[in-house]
Amino acid sequence: NTAFTAQAEVQILGVDQKERVGMPMTFTRLDNKIRVEVDMARMRNREQPDALARLAPLGMDRVVSLIRPDQRTTWVAFPKLQSVVKLAMPHAEADAFLKKANMERTRLTQEKMEGHPRVKQRVVITDDQGQKHEATVWIATDLRDFPVCVATREGNDTVVMRFWQVQFTRADGKVFEPPAGYTEYADMQALM
């Protein structure tokens, strides 16, 4: 599924499995290009609830990230400021997108969630350095085996990414380019 647009949410759950951070977004993928649109006003942060309110007056409460491994670049655009920051992507990160990794899947259960038949799997991905990354993935069998939920462990936290309203359409390639007319900055400090 290399061409789709969906609504998504990333949650970071603490050791107690309670949400520490929740971030809804619009997620678009075309081949190895990714566009993520976030309205920070909708973000939830249990540990710093007032931090997000401080972004709105700065014009930084709406963020569009353009992840371009083919250019080894991530663009972070701030539409209200008509500004964009160009960030170099580390080679290892770009390679993780571009190189095919070895993937082992183990079927755990079949269940129905949110109206979709889903297969719960344990997935182990081994990169070309031999490092293993493990995730629990729920595949919606009625959505072209799309991974509608992915859960990973990051230290003591659990990171959960959910997708819904999945549309298998090819986005226009222009939406993965930095917006024309925006002022470009070398880093976030220069933007500030």
mmCIF file of C-alpha atoms in Angstrom:
data_model
loop_
_atom_site.group_PDB
_atom_site.id
_atom_site.type_symbol
_atom_site.label_atom_id
_atom_site.label_comp_id
_atom_site.label_asym_id
_atom_site.label_seq_id
_atom_site.Cartn_x
_atom_site.Cartn_y
_atom_site.Cartn_z
ATOM 1 C CA ASN A 1 0.000 0.000 0.000
ATOM 2 C CA THR A 2 2.354 2.699 -1.233
ATOM 3 C CA ALA A 3 -0.310 5.201 -2.320
ATOM 4 C CA PHE A 4 -2.920 6.297 0.214
ATOM 5 C CA THR A 5 -4.294 9.114 2.332
ATOM 6 C CA ALA A 6 -5.712 8.534 5.806
ATOM 7 C CA GLN A 7 -6.562 10.150 9.068
ATOM 8 C CA ALA A 8 -4.146 8.956 11.717
ATOM 9 C CA GLU A 9 -3.268 9.372 15.348
ATOM 10 C CA VAL A 10 -0.054 8.717 17.219
ATOM 11 C CA GLN A 11 -0.326 8.041 20.938
ATOM 12 C CA ILE A 12 2.476 7.672 23.429
ATOM 13 C CA LEU A 13 1.389 5.563 26.376
ATOM 14 C CA GLY A 14 3.342 5.507 29.633
ATOM 15 C CA VAL A 15 4.191 2.468 31.749
ATOM 16 C CA ASP A 16 0.665 2.693 33.197
ATOM 17 C CA GLN A 17 -0.705 2.423 29.601
ATOM 18 C CA LYS A 18 -2.320 5.872 30.016
ATOM 19 C CA GLU A 19 -1.881 8.419 27.251
ATOM 20 C CA ARG A 20 0.979 10.861 27.764
ATOM 21 C CA VAL A 21 0.739 12.438 24.297
ATOM 22 C CA GLY A 22 -1.866 12.138 21.538
ATOM 23 C CA MET A 23 -1.489 13.690 18.106
ATOM 24 C CA PRO A 24 -4.131 13.450 15.349
ATOM 25 C CA MET A 25 -2.930 14.053 11.796
ATOM 26 C CA THR A 26 -3.571 13.610 8.112
ATOM 27 C CA PHE A 27 -1.105 11.122 6.626
ATOM 28 C CA THR A 28 -0.409 10.837 2.890
ATOM 29 C CA ARG A 29 1.993 8.426 1.216
ATOM 30 C CA LEU A 30 3.085 8.129 -2.395
ATOM 31 C CA ASP A 31 5.812 5.534 -2.929
ATOM 32 C CA ASN A 32 8.571 6.585 -0.481
ATOM 33 C CA LYS A 33 7.295 10.145 -0.037
ATOM 34 C CA ILE A 34 5.299 11.001 3.083
ATOM 35 C CA ARG A 35 3.277 14.097 3.995
ATOM 36 C CA VAL A 36 2.030 14.590 7.560
ATOM 37 C CA GLU A 37 -0.269 17.493 8.468
ATOM 38 C CA VAL A 38 -0.712 18.304 12.160
ATOM 39 C CA ASP A 39 -2.939 20.869 13.832
ATOM 40 C CA MET A 40 -1.190 21.322 17.188
ATOM 41 C CA ALA A 41 -4.395 22.763 18.699
ATOM 42 C CA ARG A 42 -5.777 19.203 18.540
ATOM 43 C CA MET A 43 -2.726 17.635 20.164
ATOM 44 C CA ARG A 44 -2.991 16.329 23.736
ATOM 45 C CA ASN A 45 -0.034 16.501 26.121
ATOM 46 C CA ARG A 46 -0.733 15.348 29.677
ATOM 47 C CA GLU A 47 2.675 16.448 30.972
ATOM 48 C CA GLN A 48 2.729 19.962 29.427
ATOM 49 C CA PRO A 49 -0.877 20.917 28.664
ATOM 50 C CA ASP A 50 -0.127 24.648 28.277
ATOM 51 C CA ALA A 51 2.872 24.200 25.943
ATOM 52 C CA LEU A 52 0.658 23.827 22.879
ATOM 53 C CA ALA A 53 -1.295 27.022 23.601
ATOM 54 C CA ARG A 54 1.953 28.976 23.327
ATOM 55 C CA LEU A 55 2.439 27.882 19.698
ATOM 56 C CA ALA A 56 -0.696 29.552 18.282
ATOM 57 C CA PRO A 57 0.426 33.181 18.804
ATOM 58 C CA LEU A 58 3.728 32.268 17.130
ATOM 59 C CA GLY A 59 1.914 30.919 14.060
ATOM 60 C CA MET A 60 3.439 27.481 14.655
ATOM 61 C CA ASP A 61 0.282 25.582 15.592
ATOM 62 C CA ARG A 62 -0.167 24.094 12.108
ATOM 63 C CA VAL A 63 2.741 22.030 10.783
ATOM 64 C CA VAL A 64 3.197 20.130 7.513
ATOM 65 C CA SER A 65 6.128 17.706 7.342
ATOM 66 C CA LEU A 66 7.326 16.445 3.963
ATOM 67 C CA ILE A 67 9.538 13.389 4.359
ATOM 68 C CA ARG A 68 11.640 12.838 1.242
ATOM 69 C CA PRO A 69 14.153 9.975 1.635
ATOM 70 C CA ASP A 70 14.893 10.207 -2.106
ATOM 71 C CA GLN A 71 16.308 13.698 -1.438
ATOM 72 C CA ARG A 72 17.615 12.756 2.036
ATOM 73 C CA THR A 73 15.582 15.709 3.284
ATOM 74 C CA THR A 74 12.657 16.490 5.546
ATOM 75 C CA TRP A 75 10.849 19.779 4.984
ATOM 76 C CA VAL A 76 8.883 21.250 7.911
ATOM 77 C CA ALA A 77 6.419 23.893 6.709
ATOM 78 C CA PHE A 78 4.486 26.402 8.800
ATOM 79 C CA PRO A 79 1.590 27.643 6.614
ATOM 80 C CA LYS A 80 0.638 30.568 8.894
ATOM 81 C CA LEU A 81 4.218 31.876 8.704
ATOM 82 C CA GLN A 82 4.648 30.970 5.024
ATOM 83 C CA SER A 83 7.978 29.501 6.098
ATOM 84 C CA VAL A 84 9.726 26.179 5.624
ATOM 85 C CA VAL A 85 12.731 24.588 7.332
ATOM 86 C CA LYS A 86 14.918 22.207 5.332
ATOM 87 C CA LEU A 87 16.430 19.450 7.482
ATOM 88 C CA ALA A 88 19.019 16.959 6.298
ATOM 89 C CA MET A 89 17.919 13.375 6.824
ATOM 90 C CA PRO A 90 20.619 11.081 8.232
ATOM 91 C CA HIS A 91 21.695 8.460 5.678
ATOM 92 C CA ALA A 92 20.629 5.584 7.952
ATOM 93 C CA GLU A 93 17.123 7.056 8.247
ATOM 94 C CA ALA A 94 16.807 7.580 4.482
ATOM 95 C CA ASP A 95 18.123 4.077 3.836
ATOM 96 C CA ALA A 96 15.482 2.651 6.195
ATOM 97 C CA PHE A 97 12.846 4.013 3.795
ATOM 98 C CA LEU A 98 14.630 3.095 0.574
ATOM 99 C CA LYS A 99 16.137 -0.332 1.274
ATOM 100 C CA LYS A 100 14.061 -3.451 1.609
ATOM 101 C CA ALA A 101 14.275 -4.944 5.088
ATOM 102 C CA ASN A 102 13.743 -8.558 6.079
ATOM 103 C CA MET A 103 10.285 -8.943 7.652
ATOM 104 C CA GLU A 104 8.988 -11.898 9.670
ATOM 105 C CA ARG A 105 5.279 -12.066 10.503
ATOM 106 C CA THR A 106 3.673 -14.294 13.099
ATOM 107 C CA ARG A 107 -0.114 -14.468 13.166
ATOM 108 C CA LEU A 108 -1.449 -14.070 16.702
ATOM 109 C CA THR A 109 -5.254 -13.789 16.491
ATOM 110 C CA GLN A 110 -8.118 -12.733 14.291
ATOM 111 C CA GLU A 111 -10.562 -10.203 15.708
ATOM 112 C CA LYS A 112 -13.030 -7.545 14.668
ATOM 113 C CA MET A 113 -12.273 -3.945 15.591
ATOM 114 C CA GLU A 114 -14.101 -0.781 14.571
ATOM 115 C CA GLY A 115 -16.157 -2.718 12.038
ATOM 116 C CA HIS A 116 -13.206 -4.294 10.218
ATOM 117 C CA PRO A 117 -12.013 -7.903 10.326
ATOM 118 C CA ARG A 118 -8.410 -7.707 11.527
ATOM 119 C CA VAL A 119 -5.505 -10.067 11.846
ATOM 120 C CA LYS A 120 -3.212 -9.297 14.764
ATOM 121 C CA GLN A 121 0.419 -10.065 13.965
ATOM 122 C CA ARG A 122 3.803 -9.879 15.613
ATOM 123 C CA VAL A 123 6.189 -8.343 13.079
ATOM 124 C CA VAL A 124 9.967 -8.406 13.384
ATOM 125 C CA ILE A 125 11.907 -6.277 10.915
ATOM 126 C CA THR A 126 15.646 -6.848 10.559
ATOM 127 C CA ASP A 127 17.526 -4.021 8.861
ATOM 128 C CA ASP A 128 20.715 -4.424 6.812
ATOM 129 C CA GLN A 129 22.778 -3.792 9.978
ATOM 130 C CA GLY A 130 21.176 -6.832 11.635
ATOM 131 C CA GLN A 131 19.179 -4.719 14.104
ATOM 132 C CA LYS A 132 15.749 -6.093 14.945
ATOM 133 C CA HIS A 133 12.660 -3.925 15.459
ATOM 134 C CA GLU A 134 9.483 -5.504 16.781
ATOM 135 C CA ALA A 135 5.876 -4.325 16.460
ATOM 136 C CA THR A 136 2.369 -5.604 16.982
ATOM 137 C CA VAL A 137 0.343 -4.868 13.850
ATOM 138 C CA TRP A 138 -3.382 -5.122 13.166
ATOM 139 C CA ILE A 139 -4.069 -5.738 9.462
ATOM 140 C CA ALA A 140 -7.546 -4.921 8.090
ATOM 141 C CA THR A 141 -8.226 -7.765 5.669
ATOM 142 C CA ASP A 142 -11.050 -5.810 4.005
ATOM 143 C CA LEU A 143 -8.708 -2.838 3.301
ATOM 144 C CA ARG A 144 -6.097 -4.568 1.122
ATOM 145 C CA ASP A 145 -4.340 -5.878 4.254
ATOM 146 C CA PHE A 146 -3.647 -2.313 5.364
ATOM 147 C CA PRO A 147 -1.940 -1.988 8.786
ATOM 148 C CA VAL A 148 -4.652 0.051 10.560
ATOM 149 C CA CYS A 149 -2.834 -0.080 13.903
ATOM 150 C CA VAL A 150 0.859 -0.464 14.758
ATOM 151 C CA ALA A 151 2.215 -0.633 18.325
ATOM 152 C CA THR A 152 5.911 -0.532 19.247
ATOM 153 C CA ARG A 153 7.899 -0.242 22.461
ATOM 154 C CA GLU A 154 10.177 2.783 22.812
ATOM 155 C CA GLY A 155 12.015 2.474 26.127
ATOM 156 C CA ASN A 156 9.320 2.253 28.825
ATOM 157 C CA ASP A 157 6.650 3.767 26.555
ATOM 158 C CA THR A 158 4.335 2.207 24.002
ATOM 159 C CA VAL A 159 3.855 4.120 20.747
ATOM 160 C CA VAL A 160 0.591 3.371 18.946
ATOM 161 C CA MET A 161 -0.263 4.625 15.462
ATOM 162 C CA ARG A 162 -3.836 4.172 14.210
ATOM 163 C CA PHE A 163 -5.235 4.845 10.731
ATOM 164 C CA TRP A 164 -8.848 5.330 9.622
ATOM 165 C CA GLN A 165 -10.707 6.800 6.655
ATOM 166 C CA VAL A 166 -8.081 5.142 4.449
ATOM 167 C CA GLN A 167 -8.376 6.080 0.780
ATOM 168 C CA PHE A 168 -6.246 4.268 -1.777
ATOM 169 C CA THR A 169 -5.705 7.204 -4.095
ATOM 170 C CA ARG A 170 -2.488 8.540 -5.605
ATOM 171 C CA ALA A 171 -1.834 12.046 -4.325
ATOM 172 C CA ASP A 172 -0.464 14.657 -6.698
ATOM 173 C CA GLY A 173 3.344 14.632 -6.449
ATOM 174 C CA LYS A 174 3.298 18.401 -5.896
ATOM 175 C CA VAL A 175 1.969 17.978 -2.341
ATOM 176 C CA PHE A 176 5.344 16.445 -1.399
ATOM 177 C CA GLU A 177 7.275 19.549 -2.487
ATOM 178 C CA PRO A 178 7.905 22.593 -0.279
ATOM 179 C CA PRO A 179 5.272 25.252 -0.990
ATOM 180 C CA ALA A 180 6.232 27.886 -3.556
ATOM 181 C CA GLY A 181 6.749 31.369 -2.164
ATOM 182 C CA TYR A 182 7.612 30.214 1.367
ATOM 183 C CA THR A 183 10.733 31.620 3.009
ATOM 184 C CA GLU A 184 13.294 28.836 3.544
ATOM 185 C CA TYR A 185 15.315 28.545 6.768
ATOM 186 C CA ALA A 186 18.312 26.296 7.465
ATOM 187 C CA ASP A 187 17.063 25.209 10.897
ATOM 188 C CA MET A 188 14.396 25.854 13.522
ATOM 189 C CA GLN A 189 16.622 28.286 15.408
ATOM 190 C CA ALA A 190 16.971 30.466 12.312
ATOM 191 C CA LEU A 191 13.183 30.405 11.866
ATOM 192 C CA MET A 192 12.657 31.531 15.459
#
